[in-house]
Amino acid sequence: MTTASDKPYLKLDHVGKSFTRAGVTSEVLKDVSLTIDRNEFVSIIGHSGCGKSTLLNLVAGLTQVSTGAVLLEEREVNSPGPDRAVVFQNHSLLPWLSVYANVRLGVDKVFGSKKTRAERHDWTMHNLELVQMAHAKDKRPSEISGGMKQRVGIARALAMEPKVLLLDEPFGALDALTRAHLQDSLMQIHASLGNTVIMITHDVDEAVLLSDRIVMMTNGPSARIGEVLTVELPRPRKRLEMAAHPTYLKARESVLRFLYERHRFVEAA
Amino acid sequence: MGLALLKSEASAQAAAASAKPAAAAAVVAFAAPRRSVSNRFRPVLRWVGFNVVPPLVTLAVMLLVWQILCDRPGATLPAPSVIWKEARDLIVSPFFDLGSQDIGLGWRVLVSLQRVAIGFGLAAVAGILMGSLIGQSEWAMRGLDPIFQVLRTVPPLAWLPIALAAFRDSQPSAIFVIFITAIWPIIINTAVGIRNIPQDYRNVAAVLRLNSFEFFWTIMLPSAAPYIFTGLRIGVGLSWLAIVAAEMLTGGVGIGFFIWDAWNSSRLPDIIVALAYIGLVGFALDRLVGALGSLVTRGASAS
C-alpha cells in the first residue's frame, strides 16, 4: 500500500504556518514535508497543542500556509473544497436539518449537475447505509447519540467522494466502546472503498490499528515531523488478533516511546 | 415559549397523575383503569388552576378596588360600573358598523393592525437583510453600527414630521413610523445572531463551497433564527406602541385616533375600553411572534 509512485498523490512541501496576533508572531508548524499515496491511511499523532489540527486545516484549505505548499495531484491547494472532505471532531452536523438532509446537502452540492434527483437520493441513502445510519434518516442530530452523529458526519464526507478524507480526531469525544465500533466501521469502509485518509488522533492504539503510516509530531511551538513509522501489519486487521500481535505491540511501543520518552509533554506533567 | 411551557407542564402533570394509580394498583388491581379515565381531565383542570385562575382573581380584585375608589361623586375617572353602562356597545360587539366614524373597536384595531403588518413586514425584511450585512462584514459593521446606535435612540414620533414632509400623506407616514421603530432591534439582533454562527458551520459551508446565497439560506438564517425572532418580538411590541401614538396625530380610523377623538369629546369610558383592546392585541401579537419563533427554531438549538 505504501509503494511510492513517480507522482505523489498528496504532497506537503516544506509547509510552515505562523499566526500573528496583536503584533506577536508565533510559529506553529515549521518545515513539514510529507507525501501520501493514493489509498494510503496516514495518522498524525502528537500531544495537544502540537499543531496537528492546524496541519489538517492546511490540507483542508481552511487555513492558508505561511510558507511552502500543499499539492494534491500536483495542483496547489489554497481553498477548501469537497475533494478534501473533513470529518470534524464535534461532528458539525447542522442541527436544523435531518440526518438525511445533512448528507444530501453535500451530495446536491457536489453532484448537482452530474446526477439526476433520483440518483442523488440513492447515493445519499447508499452512504447512510455504509455507516449503518439509514434507519435514522429522518431524525434530527439532537435525537441521535454522539457515535451516531459521527457516523453521519463520516457519511456526509464520504458522499462527496473526496480525493482525500480528512478526519480531525473523529472519535475523540466518544466513549471507548463506541469508539471501537466506529474504528471497525472505518476500517471496513477504507478496505472496500480504498479512500486516501489523513486522521488526526491522540490515541496510540487507534493510530496503530488503522494506519499504514503514523506521522509523529514534535511538541510546539514550531512543531515538526519527528518520526514516521510504517505499520507493517497485514489487512484486514482484527482488533482481537492485533492485541497480541508482535508487530502491533512493537509499533505501539515505538509510538509510546516517541510521545512519552523523547517528546514528553512538559505542561501535562 | 408559552406553548412549550404549557406542554411540558401538562406532561409533567400527566406523569404525576399516572404515577398515583400505579401505586394504588399494587393493592386494588381492577380500580386502576377506571381511575385513569377520570384522571384524564385532572391535568387540564390543574393547568386552568395554575394559569387562568390567578390572573382572573387579580383582575377581580383590581376592578373591585377601582370601583371603590372611583364610585363616588367628584371622581375624575369613571368606575368600572360606569364604563359598563356607557360603553357597553364597544365592549360586547367589536364589529358593529353604523357609518363612517361610528364603528366597532374591532374594525379600528384591524385598520391599525393592517398598518402594523405593512410597516413591520417591511422592517422585518429590511432589518434581517441589513443585520445580515452587518453581522457578516466587518467593514459594514464599522461603518453602519455607530450610526444605527444613534438613530435607534430617536423616539418614534420624532420621525413623524419628517415622514409627513416626505410623503405628504398620513397613511404612508404612519407606516414609515412603524417601520423605523421596529427595524432597529431586528437589525441589531440579527447581526448578533450572524456573528455568533459557530465556526464549525462556517467550515462546513467552506468545505461544501456554498455560494453566498446558499450560505444565507442553509446556514445563516437557520443558525441565527433564535436571535432574529428575539428581534422580531421586540420589534412587533415597539410597532404596536408606535402605531397608537402615530394614529393620534395622523387621524383616520385606527384605534389610536379613536382615543384622541374620544378625549376631544370627553368620552373617558370609551378610552378605557380602547386601552383594554390595545393591551390585549399587543399581548396577542407578542405571543404570536413568540409562538412562530418557537415553531420555526424548534430544531435550531445546537446539540
XYZ file of C-alpha atoms in Angstrom:
572
model
C 0.000 0.000 0.000
C 2.878 2.331 0.639
C 4.550 1.818 -2.706
C 5.923 5.130 -3.877
C 4.844 6.150 -7.359
C 6.580 8.717 -9.524
C 3.937 11.362 -8.985
C 2.983 11.972 -5.374
C -0.799 11.990 -4.760
C -0.786 14.434 -1.891
C 2.368 16.350 -1.084
C 3.137 18.716 1.745
C 6.177 20.629 0.579
C 8.105 22.391 3.373
C 4.909 23.658 4.884
C 5.118 26.230 7.654
C 2.413 28.147 9.466
C 2.620 31.071 11.824
C -0.132 33.130 13.351
C 0.158 36.816 14.173
C -1.965 38.132 16.969
C -1.608 41.607 18.461
C 1.751 42.065 16.769
C 3.196 38.856 18.210
C 4.004 36.171 15.670
C 4.016 32.590 16.849
C 5.212 29.766 14.641
C 3.002 26.716 14.917
C 4.401 24.466 12.216
C 7.851 24.520 10.719
C 9.116 22.841 7.595
C 6.651 19.944 7.405
C 7.260 17.732 4.376
C 5.258 14.609 3.700
C 3.998 12.665 0.725
C 0.920 10.498 0.875
C -0.001 7.908 -1.724
C -3.397 7.139 -3.117
C -5.381 4.738 -0.886
C -3.000 5.284 1.991
C -4.244 5.696 5.564
C -1.989 8.086 7.461
C -2.401 9.088 11.082
C -0.893 12.193 12.589
C -0.255 11.886 16.298
C 1.181 14.283 18.838
C 0.496 15.963 22.138
C -2.200 18.604 22.274
C -1.031 21.971 21.023
C 1.479 20.495 18.610
C -0.367 21.896 15.617
C -1.754 18.680 14.229
C -5.205 20.196 13.751
C -3.576 23.197 12.089
C -1.843 20.789 9.731
C -5.179 19.208 8.834
C -6.774 22.619 8.304
C -3.930 23.496 5.924
C -4.638 20.393 3.851
C -8.368 21.144 4.008
C -7.633 24.687 2.843
C -9.484 26.174 5.810
C -6.275 27.995 6.767
C -3.579 29.216 4.427
C 0.045 28.113 4.570
C 2.623 30.753 5.548
C 5.473 29.047 3.732
C 5.697 26.059 1.432
C 2.730 24.483 -0.319
C 0.177 21.694 -0.200
C -0.159 19.881 -3.519
C -2.972 17.485 -4.401
C -2.330 15.658 -7.665
C 0.320 18.292 -8.379
C -2.086 21.192 -8.008
C -1.742 23.656 -5.205
C -4.435 23.655 -2.565
C -5.322 27.062 -1.150
C -9.049 26.987 -0.553
C -11.436 24.458 0.955
C -13.386 22.130 -1.283
C -15.342 18.894 -1.336
C -12.380 16.994 -2.833
C -10.874 17.219 0.672
C -13.911 16.469 2.825
C -13.452 16.891 6.546
C -14.995 14.908 9.380
C -14.902 17.376 12.240
C -14.140 16.495 15.822
C -17.532 17.623 17.092
C -19.467 16.253 14.095
C -20.645 19.751 12.967
C -23.948 18.472 11.667
C -26.436 21.245 11.034
C -28.953 20.814 13.875
C -31.917 22.177 11.911
C -31.553 19.571 9.159
C -32.430 15.890 9.371
C -29.720 13.261 9.127
C -30.714 12.687 5.510
C -30.739 16.399 4.673
C -27.293 16.873 6.212
C -25.823 14.269 3.869
C -27.988 15.341 0.931
C -26.719 18.925 1.215
C -23.223 17.775 0.289
C -24.483 15.388 -2.382
C -26.562 18.114 -4.048
C -23.641 20.499 -3.963
C -21.094 18.098 -5.431
C -23.262 16.105 -7.845
C -25.989 18.670 -8.536
C -25.156 18.830 -12.247
C -23.840 15.299 -12.721
C -26.579 13.153 -11.221
C -30.353 13.195 -11.502
C -32.524 13.832 -8.468
C -33.245 10.092 -8.065
C -29.563 9.224 -8.349
C -28.680 11.788 -5.715
C -31.299 10.306 -3.402
C -29.929 6.811 -3.961
C -26.372 7.995 -3.421
C -27.353 9.707 -0.151
C -29.090 6.566 1.078
C -26.175 4.417 -0.069
C -23.773 6.435 2.055
C -26.088 6.370 5.053
C -26.275 2.591 4.699
C -22.497 2.453 4.514
C -22.297 3.858 8.040
C -25.407 1.920 9.139
C -27.454 5.050 9.703
C -30.182 4.642 7.067
C -32.684 3.762 9.799
C -32.334 7.219 11.378
C -32.522 9.259 8.194
C -35.442 11.400 9.345
C -34.086 12.128 12.811
C -32.553 15.429 13.825
C -28.928 15.381 15.055
C -30.150 16.207 18.561
C -32.162 12.979 18.600
C -29.263 10.593 17.984
C -26.240 9.609 20.083
C -22.737 11.033 19.764
C -21.459 7.954 17.956
C -24.344 8.098 15.506
C -23.689 11.785 14.838
C -20.098 10.971 13.992
C -21.273 8.178 11.664
C -23.460 10.694 9.853
C -20.504 13.091 9.717
C -18.472 10.345 8.044
C -21.334 9.596 5.635
C -21.551 13.277 4.713
C -17.823 13.361 3.950
C -17.815 10.046 2.048
C -20.818 11.104 -0.023
C -18.741 13.912 -1.549
C -16.386 11.270 -2.983
C -13.348 13.170 -1.748
C -9.871 12.580 -3.115
C -8.619 12.802 0.444
C -10.721 12.148 3.511
C -9.622 14.288 6.440
C -10.539 13.141 9.937
C -9.938 15.582 12.782
C -9.870 13.472 15.956
C -13.119 11.928 14.775
C -13.646 9.647 17.746
C -12.055 11.805 20.450
C -15.332 12.723 22.118
C -16.744 9.183 22.202
C -16.645 6.501 24.878
C -14.227 3.605 24.414
C -16.785 1.030 23.222
C -18.453 3.324 20.693
C -15.025 4.393 19.518
C -14.004 0.767 18.882
C -17.204 0.200 16.888
C -16.585 3.232 14.730
C -12.947 2.324 14.204
C -14.047 -1.080 12.910
C -16.587 0.570 10.603
C -13.950 2.958 9.332
C -11.564 0.072 8.629
C -14.274 -1.724 6.650
C -15.100 1.392 4.656
C -11.434 2.025 3.936
C -10.985 -1.601 2.855
C -13.933 -1.529 0.466
C -13.588 1.992 -0.962
C -9.821 2.449 -0.765
C -10.004 6.082 0.329
C -6.947 8.161 0.947
C -7.228 9.180 4.587
C -5.435 11.557 6.915
C -6.537 11.175 10.506
C -5.552 13.333 13.430
C -5.540 11.430 16.689
C -4.034 11.343 20.146
C -4.931 7.705 20.689
C -1.921 5.434 20.146
C -3.959 2.243 19.703
C -6.253 3.905 17.214
C -3.282 5.115 15.194
C -1.570 1.715 15.105
C -4.735 -0.243 14.392
C -5.947 1.892 11.494
C -2.876 3.353 9.819
C -0.457 2.389 7.113
C 1.872 5.061 8.407
C 1.962 7.078 11.606
C 3.379 10.593 11.494
C 4.604 11.685 14.908
C 4.796 15.400 15.616
C 7.240 17.055 17.998
C 5.894 19.463 20.579
C 5.077 23.020 19.558
C 5.747 25.824 19.074
C 7.431 25.307 15.731
C 6.317 21.687 15.614
C 7.938 19.434 13.036
C 7.529 15.854 11.944
C 9.603 13.925 14.458
C 9.338 10.469 13.038
C 7.294 8.476 10.544
C 6.506 4.867 11.385
C 5.285 2.391 8.800
C 2.907 -0.130 10.326
C 3.679 -3.425 8.605
C 0.500 -5.194 9.609
C -1.496 -7.190 7.077
C -5.058 -6.144 6.324
C -7.787 -6.864 7.151
C -6.796 -6.259 10.727
C -8.828 -7.778 13.529
C -8.873 -5.901 16.788
C -8.587 -9.029 18.968
C -5.819 -10.660 16.941
C -3.853 -7.426 16.985
C -3.884 -7.210 20.764
C -1.148 -9.837 20.960
C 0.466 -9.426 17.541
C 4.219 -8.777 17.945
C 4.347 -6.214 15.116
C 1.390 -4.369 16.614
C 2.965 -4.301 20.045
C 6.274 -3.148 18.638
C 4.667 -0.322 16.669
C 2.646 0.686 19.686
C 5.753 0.709 21.831
C 7.732 2.874 19.458
C 4.921 5.459 19.241
C 4.627 5.493 23.018
C 8.377 5.871 23.347
C 8.327 8.803 20.978
C 5.475 10.521 22.782
C 6.418 9.918 26.395
C 10.166 9.487 26.394
C 11.601 11.721 23.740
C 8.901 14.324 23.381
C 7.316 14.394 26.750
C 4.566 16.966 27.004
C 6.012 19.310 29.594
C 2.856 21.167 30.590
C 0.985 17.930 31.228
C 3.486 16.804 33.866
C -42.279 29.674 24.596
C -45.683 29.817 26.132
C -46.693 26.770 24.167
C -43.648 24.796 25.175
C -44.235 25.684 28.803
C -47.816 24.603 28.538
C -46.839 21.294 27.001
C -44.104 20.423 29.450
C -46.289 21.335 32.365
C -49.164 19.256 31.049
C -46.916 16.254 30.522
C -45.478 16.671 33.994
C -48.994 16.701 35.357
C -49.860 13.628 33.328
C -46.813 11.843 34.690
C -47.733 12.776 38.233
C -51.320 11.678 37.680
C -50.378 8.355 36.153
C -47.905 7.662 38.940
C -50.644 7.715 41.542
C -52.923 4.935 40.246
C -49.886 2.751 39.600
C -49.060 2.893 43.277
C -52.676 2.154 44.142
C -52.809 -0.669 41.628
C -50.489 -2.741 43.745
C -53.350 -3.058 46.250
C -56.527 -2.799 44.132
C -55.638 -4.079 40.706
C -59.006 -3.571 38.992
C -59.506 0.020 40.030
C -56.547 1.312 38.045
C -58.000 1.605 34.501
C -61.215 3.276 35.639
C -59.357 5.862 37.586
C -57.125 6.793 34.682
C -60.189 7.816 32.621
C -61.337 10.346 35.214
C -57.735 11.368 35.684
C -57.518 12.448 32.096
C -59.257 15.713 32.979
C -57.200 16.402 36.036
C -54.178 17.793 34.185
C -56.471 20.179 32.284
C -58.150 21.296 35.484
C -54.843 21.769 37.192
C -53.496 23.745 34.266
C -56.530 26.023 34.416
C -55.999 26.313 38.147
C -52.377 27.269 37.725
C -52.618 29.617 34.756
C -56.124 31.042 34.419
C -57.466 31.411 37.942
C -54.671 33.610 39.404
C -54.880 36.395 36.776
C -58.714 36.311 36.972
C -58.581 36.727 40.750
C -56.083 39.580 40.406
C -58.278 41.237 37.795
C -61.345 40.943 40.009
C -59.507 42.482 42.954
C -58.235 45.333 40.775
C -61.716 46.063 39.431
C -63.130 45.992 42.948
C -60.537 48.448 44.286
C -61.061 50.666 41.264
C -64.818 50.553 41.759
C -64.471 51.551 45.429
C -62.043 54.371 44.641
C -63.995 55.887 41.751
C -67.576 55.192 42.716
C -68.200 58.453 44.495
C -69.302 61.922 43.429
C -66.450 64.094 42.177
C -64.296 61.214 40.998
C -62.194 62.249 37.986
C -62.127 58.794 36.361
C -65.145 56.563 35.639
C -65.673 53.465 37.767
C -65.964 50.026 36.067
C -69.729 50.068 36.532
C -69.971 53.418 34.714
C -67.784 52.123 31.902
C -70.005 49.077 31.519
C -73.105 51.252 31.445
C -71.831 53.848 28.966
C -69.562 51.852 26.658
C -71.323 48.502 26.597
C -71.768 48.536 22.818
C -67.989 48.877 22.402
C -67.296 46.030 24.836
C -69.818 43.429 23.714
C -69.874 43.966 19.949
C -66.479 44.805 18.476
C -67.701 44.586 14.863
C -70.759 46.826 14.535
C -70.793 49.261 11.662
C -73.094 52.279 11.806
C -71.484 54.649 9.337
C -68.158 56.355 8.802
C -66.931 57.122 12.324
C -69.396 55.018 14.320
C -67.807 51.577 14.017
C -66.811 48.850 16.467
C -63.351 48.809 18.016
C -62.650 45.508 16.258
C -62.698 47.287 12.899
C -60.435 50.032 14.196
C -57.970 47.510 15.572
C -57.956 45.742 12.201
C -57.121 49.010 10.425
C -54.261 49.616 12.862
C -53.103 46.036 12.511
C -53.017 46.415 8.769
C -50.684 49.414 9.084
C -48.525 47.493 11.552
C -48.463 44.489 9.233
C -47.138 46.558 6.341
C -44.668 48.598 8.389
C -43.467 45.678 10.472
C -43.290 43.369 7.455
C -41.059 45.829 5.611
C -38.976 46.317 8.749
C -38.562 42.544 9.144
C -37.310 42.042 5.597
C -35.064 45.128 5.554
C -33.888 44.514 9.148
C -32.865 40.911 8.521
C -31.005 41.864 5.336
C -29.241 44.813 6.997
C -28.487 42.756 10.083
C -27.009 40.001 7.924
C -24.786 42.530 6.197
C -23.559 43.984 9.475
C -23.099 40.577 11.052
C -21.218 39.229 8.075
C -18.993 42.116 7.089
C -16.510 43.717 9.427
C -16.446 46.933 7.395
C -20.223 47.223 7.147
C -20.354 46.915 10.911
C -17.728 49.581 11.481
C -19.460 51.932 9.092
C -23.099 51.365 9.954
C -23.231 50.249 13.565
C -22.371 53.644 15.188
C -24.969 55.384 13.007
C -27.626 52.807 13.870
C -26.816 53.113 17.552
C -27.551 56.841 17.340
C -30.640 56.554 15.148
C -32.269 53.881 17.258
C -32.492 56.214 20.232
C -34.666 58.692 18.285
C -38.251 58.380 19.617
C -40.745 57.069 17.023
C -42.866 60.219 16.943
C -39.858 62.424 16.246
C -39.764 60.796 12.805
C -43.371 61.742 12.060
C -42.873 65.341 10.871
C -40.104 64.260 8.533
C -42.261 61.445 7.226
C -45.219 63.770 6.702
C -42.991 66.218 4.859
C -41.563 63.483 2.657
C -44.724 61.510 1.875
C -47.271 64.350 2.102
C -49.880 61.836 3.272
C -50.760 60.429 6.670
C -51.100 56.754 5.696
C -47.541 56.140 4.402
C -46.218 58.361 7.204
C -47.783 56.169 9.876
C -46.382 53.086 8.171
C -42.959 54.708 7.976
C -43.031 55.433 11.708
C -43.804 51.753 12.374
C -41.025 50.709 10.035
C -38.398 52.973 11.580
C -39.416 51.972 15.103
C -39.360 48.234 14.544
C -36.270 47.953 12.390
C -33.503 48.667 14.949
C -33.973 45.718 17.284
C -34.349 43.461 14.246
C -31.092 44.705 12.717
C -29.155 44.523 15.959
C -30.372 41.067 16.981
C -29.883 39.630 13.510
C -26.333 40.978 13.436
C -25.564 39.402 16.810
C -27.068 36.105 15.621
C -24.986 36.129 12.459
C -21.825 36.983 14.360
C -22.495 34.040 16.686
C -22.710 31.425 13.936
C -20.319 28.711 15.147
C -17.076 28.446 13.207
C -17.917 24.756 12.656
C -20.877 25.647 10.454
C -18.750 28.136 8.524
C -16.168 25.401 7.981
C -18.856 23.042 6.717
C -20.033 25.732 4.310
C -16.456 26.332 3.173
C -15.781 22.645 2.519
C -19.065 22.351 0.603
C -18.202 25.552 -1.280
C -21.652 27.016 -0.660
C -22.097 30.294 -2.518
C -23.266 33.328 -0.582
C -26.930 32.774 -1.443
C -26.823 29.125 -0.358
C -24.898 30.093 2.755
C -27.547 32.686 3.607
C -30.425 30.215 3.259
C -28.956 26.993 4.582
C -26.621 28.211 7.328
C -27.080 31.872 8.216
C -30.857 32.168 8.582
C -31.460 28.906 10.486
C -28.457 29.405 12.731
C -29.386 32.994 13.587
C -33.133 32.281 13.744
C -33.413 32.332 17.565
C -31.753 35.769 17.638
C -33.777 37.030 14.697
C -37.019 36.066 16.404
C -35.948 37.838 19.583
C -35.513 40.964 17.450
C -38.833 40.443 15.690
C -40.606 40.047 19.014
C -39.178 43.264 20.407
C -39.907 44.935 17.074
C -43.572 43.956 16.955
C -44.036 45.217 20.519
C -42.469 48.560 19.628
C -44.544 48.925 16.454
C -47.728 48.438 18.418
C -46.546 51.119 20.836
C -45.792 53.467 17.973
C -48.945 52.926 15.896
C -51.221 54.282 18.612
C -49.134 57.424 19.015
C -48.782 57.891 15.256
C -52.500 57.494 14.626
C -53.333 60.049 17.296
C -51.544 62.584 15.139
C -52.356 61.379 11.630
C -56.070 60.655 12.103
C -58.050 58.111 10.113
C -59.955 55.166 11.543
C -57.262 53.474 13.627
C -57.548 52.693 17.306
C -55.093 55.481 18.133
C -57.218 58.137 16.504
C -60.279 56.736 18.284
C -58.630 57.508 21.640
C -57.764 61.015 20.558
C -61.279 61.553 19.238
C -62.829 60.193 22.446
C -60.630 62.507 24.516
C -61.746 65.516 22.475
C -65.393 64.649 23.088
C -64.807 63.707 26.755
C -65.789 60.033 26.397
C -63.497 58.650 29.084
C -65.206 55.222 29.332
C -64.557 54.695 25.599
C -60.868 55.470 26.105
C -60.557 52.920 28.858
C -62.216 50.230 26.730
C -59.836 51.119 23.882
C -56.874 50.754 26.242
C -58.018 47.243 27.103
C -58.289 46.421 23.391
C -54.789 47.752 22.710
C -53.326 45.806 25.602
C -54.954 42.542 24.576
C -54.000 42.920 20.909
C -50.405 43.813 21.840
C -50.248 40.753 24.063
C -51.621 38.582 21.261
C -49.085 39.991 18.768
C -46.214 39.281 21.140
C -47.381 35.724 21.724
C -47.988 35.186 18.029
C -44.431 36.132 17.056
C -43.108 34.169 20.044
C -45.053 31.050 19.040
C -43.955 31.431 15.432
C -40.379 31.697 16.646
C -40.517 28.558 18.740
C -42.169 26.735 15.846
C -39.512 27.796 13.358
C -36.481 27.409 15.637
C -37.537 24.101 17.148
C -34.644 22.292 15.522
C -32.152 25.120 15.668
C -30.892 24.650 19.191
C -27.372 23.296 18.891
C -26.723 19.909 20.428
